[in-house]
C-alpha cells in the first residue's frame, strides 16, 4: 500500500472528514485531492518518444504509450473522476455500478461498461472508501476477467482490514490511499472515516 502523504492532501482530507462541510465543498475538496493523488498514481506510466518542431528547431519529447482508463465505482468513485481527468484530458471513463448490501456488506454489481479492445491500457480503479475490501476485490475480479492486467486502486480512506484483504487476493495491484484509519464499526463503516461517501457527495443523507 502507498500512503500518499502531502500537506495539501492532509488539508483536503480534514475538510472532507468534517461533518460540517457542505455537499458542494465536499465535492470540491475530493476533486482537489484526486488531482494531487493522480501524480504519484500515474508516476510510472509508460511513454514513447516523439519529436515536435518548436518555432526554432526540432525537440525530443514523449507521449503516453497507452492512455489510462478511469474506472469509477458508482456512486462514490464519481467524485474522483474530475480531478484525474484534469491531468489526463480526454481519458476514457468506464463506469462500474456496485453497491454494498446493508445487511450482508457484500458487493452487488449492477452495471459495467468495459472499453472495447483496451485490455493493454493501465486501469485506474477509483473508489474513495476501502472498508471491508469486498467492493474493491469484486471490482478487481471483474476487471481481470475482462482482460485488464495493469490496474491501480485509488482510495481516499482505507481500513486496515480492507487493505489486508485486497492485498491478499490481488497482490499485483498497488493500492494508493491518503489515510489508513483505525478500524471498521459493526456496520462496516470506517472509524473515524467520513461517513457514507456517496451520501455526502450527492446529499442523500
Ligand atoms: C461504498 C464505497 C465502496 C464501498 C466500500 O459504496 O464507495 O464502493 O462502500 O465498502 P467495502 O470496502 O466494505 O466493500 P456504497 O455501497 O455505499 O455505494 P454508493 O457509493 O452507491 O453509496
Ligand atoms: N462506505 C462508505 O461510504 N463509508 C464507509 O465508511 C464504509 C463504506
Coordinates of N, CA and C and ligand atoms in Angstrom, one line a residue:
X1 N 0.8 -1.2 0.0 CA 0.0 0.0 0.0 C 0.9 1.3 0.0
X2 N 0.5 2.2 -0.8 CA 1.2 3.5 -0.8 C 0.4 4.6 -0.1
X3 N 0.9 5.1 0.9 CA 0.2 6.2 1.6 C 0.6 7.5 1.0
X4 N -0.3 8.2 0.4 CA 0.1 9.5 -0.3 C 0.0 10.6 0.8
X5 N 1.2 11.0 1.2 CA 1.3 12.0 2.3 C 1.8 13.3 1.8
X6 N 1.0 14.3 1.8 CA 1.4 15.6 1.3 C 0.6 16.6 2.1
X7 N 1.2 17.7 2.5 CA 0.4 18.7 3.4 C -0.9 19.1 2.7
X8 N -1.0 19.3 1.4 CA -2.3 19.7 0.8 C -3.3 18.5 0.9
X9 N -2.8 17.3 0.7 CA -3.7 16.2 0.8 C -4.3 16.1 2.2
X10 N -3.5 16.3 3.2 CA -3.9 16.3 4.6 C -4.9 17.4 4.9
X11 N -4.7 18.6 4.3 CA -5.7 19.7 4.5 C -7.0 19.3 3.9
X12 N -7.0 18.8 2.6 CA -8.3 18.5 2.0 C -9.0 17.3 2.7
X13 N -8.3 16.4 3.1 CA -9.0 15.2 3.8 C -9.6 15.7 5.1
X14 N -8.9 16.6 5.8 CA -9.5 17.1 7.0 C -10.9 17.7 6.7
X15 N -11.0 18.5 5.7 CA -12.2 19.1 5.3 C -13.3 18.1 4.9
X16 N -12.9 17.1 4.2 CA -13.9 16.1 3.7 C -14.4 15.2 4.9
X17 N -13.6 15.1 5.9 CA -14.0 14.3 7.1 C -15.0 15.1 7.9
X18 N -14.9 16.4 7.9 CA -15.7 17.3 8.8 C -17.2 17.2 8.4
X19 N -18.0 16.8 9.4 CA -19.4 16.7 9.0 C -20.1 18.0 8.8
X20 N -19.4 19.2 9.1 CA -19.9 20.5 8.9 C -19.7 20.9 7.4
X21 N -18.9 20.2 6.7 CA -18.6 20.5 5.3 C -19.8 20.3 4.4
X22 N -20.1 21.3 3.6 CA -21.3 21.2 2.7 C -21.1 20.2 1.6
X23 N -22.2 19.8 0.9 CA -22.1 18.9 -0.2 C -21.2 19.4 -1.3
X24 N -21.4 20.7 -1.6 CA -20.6 21.3 -2.7 C -19.1 21.4 -2.3
X25 N -18.8 21.8 -1.0 CA -17.4 21.9 -0.6 C -16.8 20.5 -0.5
X26 N -17.6 19.5 -0.1 CA -17.1 18.1 -0.1 C -16.6 17.7 -1.5
X27 N -17.4 17.9 -2.5 CA -17.1 17.6 -3.9 C -15.8 18.3 -4.3
X28 N -15.7 19.6 -4.0 CA -14.6 20.4 -4.4 C -13.3 19.9 -3.7
X29 N -13.4 19.5 -2.5 CA -12.2 19.0 -1.8 C -11.8 17.6 -2.3
X30 N -12.8 16.8 -2.7 CA -12.5 15.5 -3.2 C -11.8 15.6 -4.6
X31 N -12.3 16.6 -5.4 CA -11.7 16.8 -6.7 C -10.2 17.3 -6.5
X32 N -10.0 18.2 -5.6 CA -8.6 18.7 -5.4 C -7.7 17.5 -4.9
X33 N -8.2 16.7 -4.1 CA -7.4 15.5 -3.6 C -7.1 14.6 -4.7
X34 N -8.1 14.4 -5.6 CA -7.9 13.4 -6.7 C -6.8 14.0 -7.6
X35 N -6.8 15.3 -7.8 CA -5.8 15.9 -8.7 C -4.4 15.7 -8.1
X36 N -4.3 15.9 -6.8 CA -3.0 15.7 -6.1 C -2.5 14.2 -6.2
X37 N -3.5 13.3 -5.9 CA -3.2 11.9 -5.9 C -2.8 11.3 -7.3
X38 N -3.3 12.0 -8.3 CA -3.0 11.5 -9.7 C -1.5 11.4 -9.9
X39 N -0.8 12.4 -9.4 CA 0.7 12.4 -9.7 C 1.4 11.2 -9.2
X40 N 1.3 10.8 -8.0 CA 2.0 9.5 -7.6 C 1.4 8.3 -8.3
X41 N 0.1 8.3 -8.4 CA -0.6 7.1 -9.0 C -0.1 6.9 -10.5
X42 N 0.1 8.0 -11.2 CA 0.4 7.9 -12.6 C 1.9 8.0 -12.9
X43 N 2.7 8.0 -11.8 CA 4.2 8.4 -11.9 C 4.9 7.4 -12.9
X44 N 4.5 6.2 -13.0 CA 5.3 5.2 -13.8 C 4.6 4.9 -15.1
X45 N 3.7 5.8 -15.6 CA 3.1 5.4 -16.9 C 4.1 5.3 -18.0
X46 N 4.0 4.3 -18.8 CA 4.9 4.2 -19.9 C 4.7 5.3 -21.0
X47 N 5.8 5.8 -21.5 CA 5.7 6.8 -22.5 C 6.5 6.3 -23.8
X48 N 6.3 7.0 -24.9 CA 7.1 6.7 -26.1 C 7.6 8.0 -26.7
X49 N 8.7 7.9 -27.4 CA 9.4 9.2 -27.9 C 8.6 9.8 -29.0
X50 N 8.6 11.1 -29.0 CA 8.0 11.8 -30.2 C 8.9 13.0 -30.4
X51 N 8.9 13.5 -31.7 CA 9.7 14.7 -32.0 C 8.6 15.8 -32.4
X52 N 8.8 17.0 -31.8 CA 7.9 18.1 -32.2 C 8.8 19.2 -32.8
X53 N 8.2 20.1 -33.5 CA 9.0 21.3 -34.0 C 8.6 22.5 -33.2
X54 N 9.6 23.1 -32.5 CA 9.3 24.4 -31.9 C 9.5 25.4 -33.0
X55 N 9.2 26.7 -32.8 CA 9.4 27.7 -33.8 C 10.9 27.8 -34.2
X56 N 11.8 27.2 -33.3 CA 13.2 27.4 -33.5 C 13.9 26.1 -34.1
X57 N 13.4 24.9 -33.7 CA 14.1 23.7 -34.1 C 13.3 22.5 -33.7
X58 N 13.7 21.3 -34.0 CA 13.0 20.1 -33.5 C 13.4 19.9 -32.1
X59 N 12.5 19.3 -31.3 CA 12.7 18.9 -29.9 C 12.2 17.6 -29.6
X60 N 13.0 16.8 -28.9 CA 12.6 15.4 -28.5 C 11.6 15.5 -27.3
X61 N 10.5 14.7 -27.4 CA 9.6 14.7 -26.3 C 9.0 13.3 -26.1
X62 N 7.9 13.2 -25.4 CA 7.2 11.9 -25.2 C 5.7 12.1 -25.3
X63 N 5.0 11.0 -25.5 CA 3.6 11.0 -25.3 C 3.3 9.7 -24.6
X64 N 2.1 9.6 -24.0 CA 1.7 8.4 -23.3 C 1.7 7.2 -24.3
X65 N 2.3 6.1 -23.9 CA 2.2 4.9 -24.8 C 0.8 4.4 -24.8
X66 N 0.1 4.3 -23.7 CA -1.3 3.9 -23.6 C -2.0 4.7 -22.6
X67 N -3.0 5.4 -23.0 CA -3.7 6.3 -22.0 C -4.4 5.5 -21.0
X68 N -4.4 5.9 -19.7 CA -5.1 5.2 -18.7 C -6.6 5.3 -18.8
X69 N -7.2 4.2 -18.4 CA -8.7 4.2 -18.4 C -9.2 4.4 -16.9
X70 N -10.1 5.3 -16.7 CA -10.6 5.6 -15.4 C -11.8 4.7 -15.1
X71 N -11.8 4.0 -14.0 CA -12.9 3.2 -13.6 C -13.5 3.6 -12.3
X72 N -14.5 4.5 -12.3 CA -15.1 4.9 -11.0 C -16.1 3.9 -10.6
X73 N -16.1 3.6 -9.3 CA -17.1 2.7 -8.8 C -18.3 3.6 -8.3
X74 N -19.5 3.4 -8.9 CA -20.6 4.2 -8.6 C -21.1 3.8 -7.2
X75 N -21.6 4.8 -6.5 CA -21.6 6.2 -6.8 C -20.4 7.0 -6.5
X76 N -19.8 6.6 -5.3 CA -18.8 7.5 -4.7 C -17.6 7.7 -5.5
X77 N -17.2 6.8 -6.4 CA -16.0 6.9 -7.2 C -16.1 8.1 -8.2
X78 N -17.4 8.5 -8.5 CA -17.6 9.6 -9.5 C -16.8 10.8 -9.0
X79 N -16.7 11.0 -7.7 CA -16.1 12.2 -7.2 C -14.6 12.3 -7.4
X80 N -14.0 11.2 -7.9 CA -12.6 11.3 -8.2 C -12.3 11.4 -9.7
X81 N -13.3 11.4 -10.5 CA -13.1 11.4 -11.9 C -12.6 12.7 -12.4
X82 N -13.2 13.8 -12.0 CA -12.9 15.1 -12.5 C -11.4 15.5 -12.2
X83 N -10.9 15.2 -11.0 CA -9.5 15.5 -10.7 C -8.5 14.7 -11.5
X84 N -8.8 13.4 -11.8 CA -8.0 12.7 -12.7 C -8.1 13.1 -14.1
X85 N -9.3 13.5 -14.5 CA -9.4 14.0 -15.9 C -8.7 15.3 -16.1
X86 N -8.6 16.1 -15.1 CA -7.8 17.4 -15.2 C -6.4 17.1 -15.6
X87 N -5.8 16.0 -15.2 CA -4.4 15.7 -15.5 C -4.3 14.7 -16.7
X88 N -5.3 14.1 -17.0 CA -5.3 13.2 -18.2 C -6.5 13.6 -19.1
X89 N -6.4 14.7 -19.8 CA -7.6 15.2 -20.5 C -8.1 14.1 -21.5
X90 N -9.4 14.0 -21.6 CA -9.9 13.0 -22.6 C -9.8 11.6 -22.2
X91 N -9.4 11.3 -20.9 CA -9.3 9.9 -20.5 C -10.6 9.2 -20.6
X92 N -10.6 8.0 -21.1 CA -11.8 7.2 -21.2 C -12.3 6.8 -19.8
X93 N -13.6 6.9 -19.6 CA -14.2 6.6 -18.3 C -15.1 5.4 -18.4
X94 N -14.8 4.4 -17.7 CA -15.5 3.1 -17.8 C -16.2 2.9 -16.5
X95 N -17.5 3.2 -16.4 CA -18.2 3.1 -15.1 C -18.5 1.7 -14.6
X96 N -18.4 1.5 -13.3 CA -18.7 0.2 -12.7 C -19.7 0.5 -11.6
X97 N -20.9 -0.1 -11.8 CA -22.0 0.1 -10.8 C -22.0 -1.0 -9.8
X98 N -21.9 -0.5 -8.5 CA -21.8 -1.5 -7.4 C -22.3 -0.9 -6.2
X99 N -23.0 -1.6 -5.4 CA -23.3 -1.1 -4.0 C -23.1 -2.2 -3.0
X100 N -23.0 -1.8 -1.8 CA -22.7 -2.8 -0.7 C -24.1 -3.1 0.0
X101 N -24.5 -4.3 0.0 CA -25.7 -4.7 0.6 C -25.6 -4.4 2.1
X102 N -26.6 -3.6 2.6 CA -26.5 -3.1 4.0 C -26.5 -4.2 5.1
X103 N -27.2 -5.4 4.7 CA -27.2 -6.5 5.7 C -26.0 -7.3 5.7
X104 N -25.6 -7.8 4.4 CA -24.5 -8.7 4.3 C -23.2 -8.0 4.2
X105 N -23.2 -6.8 3.8 CA -22.0 -6.0 3.5 C -21.3 -6.5 2.2
X106 N -22.0 -7.4 1.5 CA -21.4 -8.0 0.2 C -21.6 -7.0 -0.9
X107 N -20.7 -6.9 -1.9 CA -20.9 -6.0 -3.0 C -22.0 -6.6 -4.0
X108 N -22.8 -5.8 -4.6 CA -23.7 -6.2 -5.6 C -23.4 -5.4 -6.9
X109 N -23.0 -6.1 -7.9 CA -22.7 -5.4 -9.2 C -23.9 -5.2 -10.0
X110 N -24.2 -4.0 -10.5 CA -25.4 -3.8 -11.3 C -25.1 -3.2 -12.6
X111 N -23.9 -2.7 -12.9 CA -23.6 -2.1 -14.2 C -22.1 -2.2 -14.5
X112 N -21.8 -2.4 -15.8 CA -20.4 -2.4 -16.2 C -20.4 -2.0 -17.7
X113 N -19.2 -1.5 -18.0 CA -19.1 -0.9 -19.4 C -17.6 -1.0 -19.8
X114 N -17.1 -2.2 -20.0 CA -15.7 -2.3 -20.2 C -15.3 -1.8 -21.6
X115 N -14.3 -1.0 -21.7 CA -14.0 -0.4 -23.0 C -13.4 -1.4 -24.0
X116 N -13.9 -1.3 -25.3 CA -13.6 -2.3 -26.3 C -12.1 -2.2 -26.6
X117 N -11.5 -3.4 -26.7 CA -10.1 -3.6 -27.1 C -9.1 -2.7 -26.4
X118 N -9.2 -2.5 -25.1 CA -8.2 -1.6 -24.4 C -7.6 -2.4 -23.2
X119 N -7.6 -3.7 -23.3 CA -7.1 -4.5 -22.2 C -5.7 -4.2 -21.8
X120 N -4.9 -3.7 -22.8 CA -3.5 -3.5 -22.5 C -3.2 -2.1 -21.9
X121 N -4.3 -1.3 -21.7 CA -4.1 0.0 -21.1 C -4.0 -0.1 -19.6
X122 N -3.4 0.9 -18.9 CA -3.5 0.9 -17.5 C -4.9 1.3 -17.0
X123 N -5.4 0.6 -16.0 CA -6.7 0.9 -15.5 C -6.6 1.5 -14.1
X124 N -7.3 2.6 -13.8 CA -7.2 3.3 -12.6 C -8.6 3.1 -11.9
X125 N -8.7 2.2 -10.9 CA -9.9 1.9 -10.2 C -10.1 3.0 -9.1
X126 N -11.2 3.7 -9.2 CA -11.4 4.9 -8.3 C -12.6 4.6 -7.4
X127 N -12.3 4.6 -6.1 CA -13.4 4.4 -5.1 C -12.8 5.0 -3.8
X128 N -13.4 6.1 -3.3 CA -12.8 6.8 -2.1 C -12.7 6.0 -0.9
X129 N -13.6 5.0 -0.7 CA -13.7 4.2 0.6 C -13.3 2.8 0.4
X130 N -12.3 2.3 1.1 CA -11.9 0.9 1.1 C -12.1 0.4 2.5
X131 N -13.3 -0.2 2.7 CA -13.7 -0.6 4.1 C -13.4 -2.1 4.3
X132 N -14.4 -3.0 4.1 CA -14.1 -4.4 4.2 C -13.2 -4.9 3.1
X133 N -13.2 -4.1 2.0 CA -12.4 -4.5 0.8 C -13.3 -5.4 -0.2
X134 N -14.5 -5.7 0.2 CA -15.3 -6.6 -0.7 C -15.6 -5.9 -2.0
X135 N -15.9 -4.7 -2.0 CA -16.2 -4.0 -3.3 C -15.0 -3.9 -4.2
X136 N -13.8 -3.6 -3.6 CA -12.6 -3.5 -4.4 C -12.2 -4.9 -5.0
X137 N -12.3 -5.9 -4.2 CA -12.0 -7.2 -4.7 C -12.9 -7.6 -5.8
X138 N -14.2 -7.4 -5.7 CA -15.1 -7.7 -6.7 C -14.8 -6.9 -8.0
X139 N -14.5 -5.6 -7.8 CA -14.2 -4.8 -9.0 C -12.9 -5.3 -9.7
X140 N -11.9 -5.7 -8.9 CA -10.7 -6.1 -9.5 C -10.9 -7.5 -10.2
X141 N -11.7 -8.4 -9.5 CA -12.0 -9.7 -10.2 C -12.7 -9.4 -11.6
X142 N -13.6 -8.4 -11.6 CA -14.3 -8.1 -12.8 C -13.3 -7.6 -13.9
X143 N -12.5 -6.6 -13.5 CA -11.6 -6.0 -14.5 C -10.6 -7.1 -15.0
X144 N -10.1 -7.9 -14.2 CA -9.2 -9.0 -14.6 C -9.9 -10.0 -15.5
X145 N -11.2 -10.3 -15.2 CA -12.0 -11.2 -16.0 C -12.2 -10.7 -17.4
X146 N -12.1 -9.4 -17.6 CA -12.3 -8.7 -18.9 C -10.9 -8.6 -19.6
X147 N -9.8 -8.9 -18.9 CA -8.5 -8.9 -19.5 C -7.6 -7.8 -19.1
X148 N -8.0 -7.0 -18.2 CA -7.1 -5.9 -17.7 C -6.0 -6.5 -16.9
X149 N -4.8 -6.0 -17.0 CA -3.6 -6.6 -16.3 C -2.9 -5.5 -15.5
X150 N -2.8 -4.3 -16.0 CA -2.2 -3.2 -15.2 C -3.3 -2.4 -14.6
X151 N -3.5 -2.7 -13.3 CA -4.6 -2.0 -12.5 C -4.0 -1.4 -11.3
X152 N -4.4 -0.1 -11.0 CA -4.0 0.6 -9.7 C -5.3 0.9 -9.0
X153 N -5.4 0.8 -7.7 CA -6.6 1.1 -7.0 C -6.3 2.4 -6.2
X154 N -7.2 3.3 -6.4 CA -7.1 4.6 -5.7 C -8.2 4.8 -4.7
X155 N -7.9 4.9 -3.4 CA -8.9 5.2 -2.4 C -8.5 6.5 -1.7
X156 N -9.3 7.0 -0.9 CA -9.0 8.2 -0.1 C -8.8 7.8 1.4
X157 N -9.7 7.0 1.9 CA -9.6 6.5 3.2 C -9.7 5.0 3.2
X158 N -8.8 4.3 3.9 CA -8.8 2.8 3.9 C -8.8 2.3 5.3
X159 N -9.4 1.2 5.5 CA -9.4 0.5 6.8 C -8.3 -0.6 6.7
X160 N -7.6 -0.9 7.8 CA -6.5 -1.9 7.7 C -7.0 -3.3 7.3
X161 N -8.3 -3.7 7.7 CA -8.8 -5.0 7.3 C -9.0 -5.0 5.8
X162 N -9.5 -4.0 5.2 CA -9.8 -3.9 3.8 C -8.5 -4.0 3.0
X163 N -7.5 -3.3 3.4 CA -6.2 -3.3 2.7 C -5.6 -4.7 2.8
X164 N -5.7 -5.3 3.9 CA -5.1 -6.7 4.1 C -5.8 -7.6 3.1
X165 N -7.2 -7.5 3.1 CA -7.9 -8.5 2.2 C -7.6 -8.3 0.7
X166 N -7.6 -7.0 0.3 CA -7.3 -6.7 -1.1 C -5.9 -7.2 -1.5
X167 N -4.9 -6.9 -0.6 CA -3.5 -7.3 -0.9 C -3.4 -8.8 -0.9
X168 N -4.1 -9.5 -0.1 CA -4.0 -11.0 -0.1 C -4.6 -11.5 -1.4
X169 N -5.7 -11.0 -1.9 CA -6.4 -11.5 -3.1 C -5.8 -11.0 -4.4
X170 N -5.3 -9.7 -4.4 CA -4.8 -9.1 -5.6 C -3.4 -8.5 -5.3
X171 N -2.4 -9.3 -5.0 CA -1.1 -8.8 -4.6 C -0.4 -8.0 -5.7
X172 N -0.8 -8.1 -6.9 CA -0.2 -7.4 -8.1 C -0.8 -6.0 -8.2
X173 N -1.8 -5.7 -7.5 CA -2.5 -4.3 -7.7 C -2.0 -3.4 -6.6
X174 N -1.3 -2.3 -7.0 CA -0.9 -1.3 -6.0 C -2.1 -0.5 -5.5
X175 N -2.1 -0.3 -4.2 CA -3.2 0.4 -3.5 C -2.7 1.8 -3.1
X176 N -3.3 2.8 -3.6 CA -2.9 4.2 -3.1 C -4.0 4.7 -2.3
X177 N -3.7 5.3 -1.1 CA -4.7 5.9 -0.3 C -4.1 7.1 0.4
X178 N -5.0 8.0 0.9 CA -4.5 9.2 1.6 C -4.5 9.0 3.1
X179 N -5.2 8.0 3.6 CA -5.3 7.8 5.0 C -5.6 6.4 5.3
X180 N -4.9 5.8 6.3 CA -5.1 4.5 6.8 C -5.8 4.7 8.2
X181 N -7.1 4.4 8.3 CA -7.8 4.7 9.5 C -7.7 3.6 10.5
X182 N -8.5 3.7 11.6 CA -8.3 2.8 12.8 C -8.9 1.4 12.5
X183 N -10.2 1.4 12.1 CA -10.9 0.2 12.2 C -12.3 0.3 11.5
X184 N -13.0 -0.7 11.4 CA -14.4 -0.7 11.0 C -15.3 -0.8 12.2
X185 N -16.5 -0.2 12.1 CA -17.5 -0.4 13.1 C -18.4 -1.6 12.8
X186 N -19.4 -1.9 13.6 CA -20.2 -3.2 13.5 C -21.0 -3.1 12.2
X187 N -21.2 -1.9 11.6 CA -21.9 -1.8 10.3 C -20.9 -1.7 9.1
X188 N -19.7 -1.9 9.3 CA -18.7 -1.9 8.2 C -18.3 -0.5 7.8
X189 N -18.6 0.5 8.7 CA -18.2 1.9 8.4 C -16.8 2.1 9.0
X190 N -16.0 2.9 8.2 CA -14.6 3.2 8.7 C -14.7 4.3 9.8
X191 N -13.9 4.0 10.9 CA -13.7 4.9 12.0 C -12.3 5.4 12.1
X192 N -12.1 6.8 12.1 CA -13.2 7.8 12.1 C -13.8 8.0 10.7
X193 N -13.1 7.8 9.6 CA -13.7 7.8 8.2 C -14.2 9.2 7.9
X194 N -15.3 9.1 7.1 CA -16.0 10.4 6.7 C -17.5 10.2 6.6
X195 N -18.0 9.0 7.1 CA -19.4 8.6 6.9 C -19.6 7.9 5.6
X196 N -20.8 8.1 5.0 CA -21.1 7.5 3.7 C -20.7 8.4 2.6
X197 N -19.7 8.0 1.8 CA -19.1 8.9 0.8 C -20.1 9.2 -0.3
X198 N -20.9 8.3 -0.7 CA -21.9 8.6 -1.7 C -22.9 9.6 -1.2
X199 N -23.5 9.4 0.0 CA -24.4 10.3 0.5 C -23.9 11.7 0.7
X200 N -22.6 11.8 1.1 CA -22.0 13.1 1.4 C -21.8 13.9 0.1
X201 N -21.5 13.1 -1.0 CA -21.3 13.8 -2.3 C -22.6 14.3 -2.9
X202 N -23.6 13.5 -2.7 CA -24.8 13.7 -3.5 C -26.0 14.2 -2.6
X203 N -25.8 14.4 -1.4 CA -26.8 15.0 -0.5 C -27.9 14.1 -0.1
X204 N -27.7 12.8 -0.2 CA -28.8 11.8 0.1 C -28.7 11.3 1.5
X205 N -28.5 12.2 2.4 CA -28.3 11.8 3.8 C -29.7 11.5 4.5
Ligands
LIG1 C1 -19.2 2.4 -0.6 C2 -17.9 2.8 -1.3 C3 -17.3 1.5 -1.7 C4 -17.8 0.5 -0.7 C5 -16.7 0.2 0.3 O1 -20.2 2.2 -1.6 O2 -18.0 3.7 -2.3 O3 -17.7 1.1 -3.0 O4 -18.9 1.2 0.0 O5 -17.1 -0.8 1.2 P1 -16.4 -2.2 1.2 O6 -14.9 -2.0 1.1 O7 -16.8 -2.7 2.5 O8 -16.9 -3.0 0.1 P2 -21.7 2.1 -1.2 O9 -22.1 0.7 -1.1 O10 -22.0 3.0 0.0 O11 -22.4 2.6 -2.5 P3 -22.7 4.1 -3.0 O12 -21.4 4.7 -3.4 O13 -23.6 3.9 -4.2 O14 -23.4 4.8 -1.9
LIG2 N1 -18.6 3.1 2.5 C1 -18.7 4.4 2.9 O1 -19.2 5.2 2.1 N2 -18.1 4.7 4.1 C2 -17.6 3.8 4.9 O2 -17.1 4.2 6.0 C3 -17.6 2.5 4.5 C4 -18.1 2.1 3.3

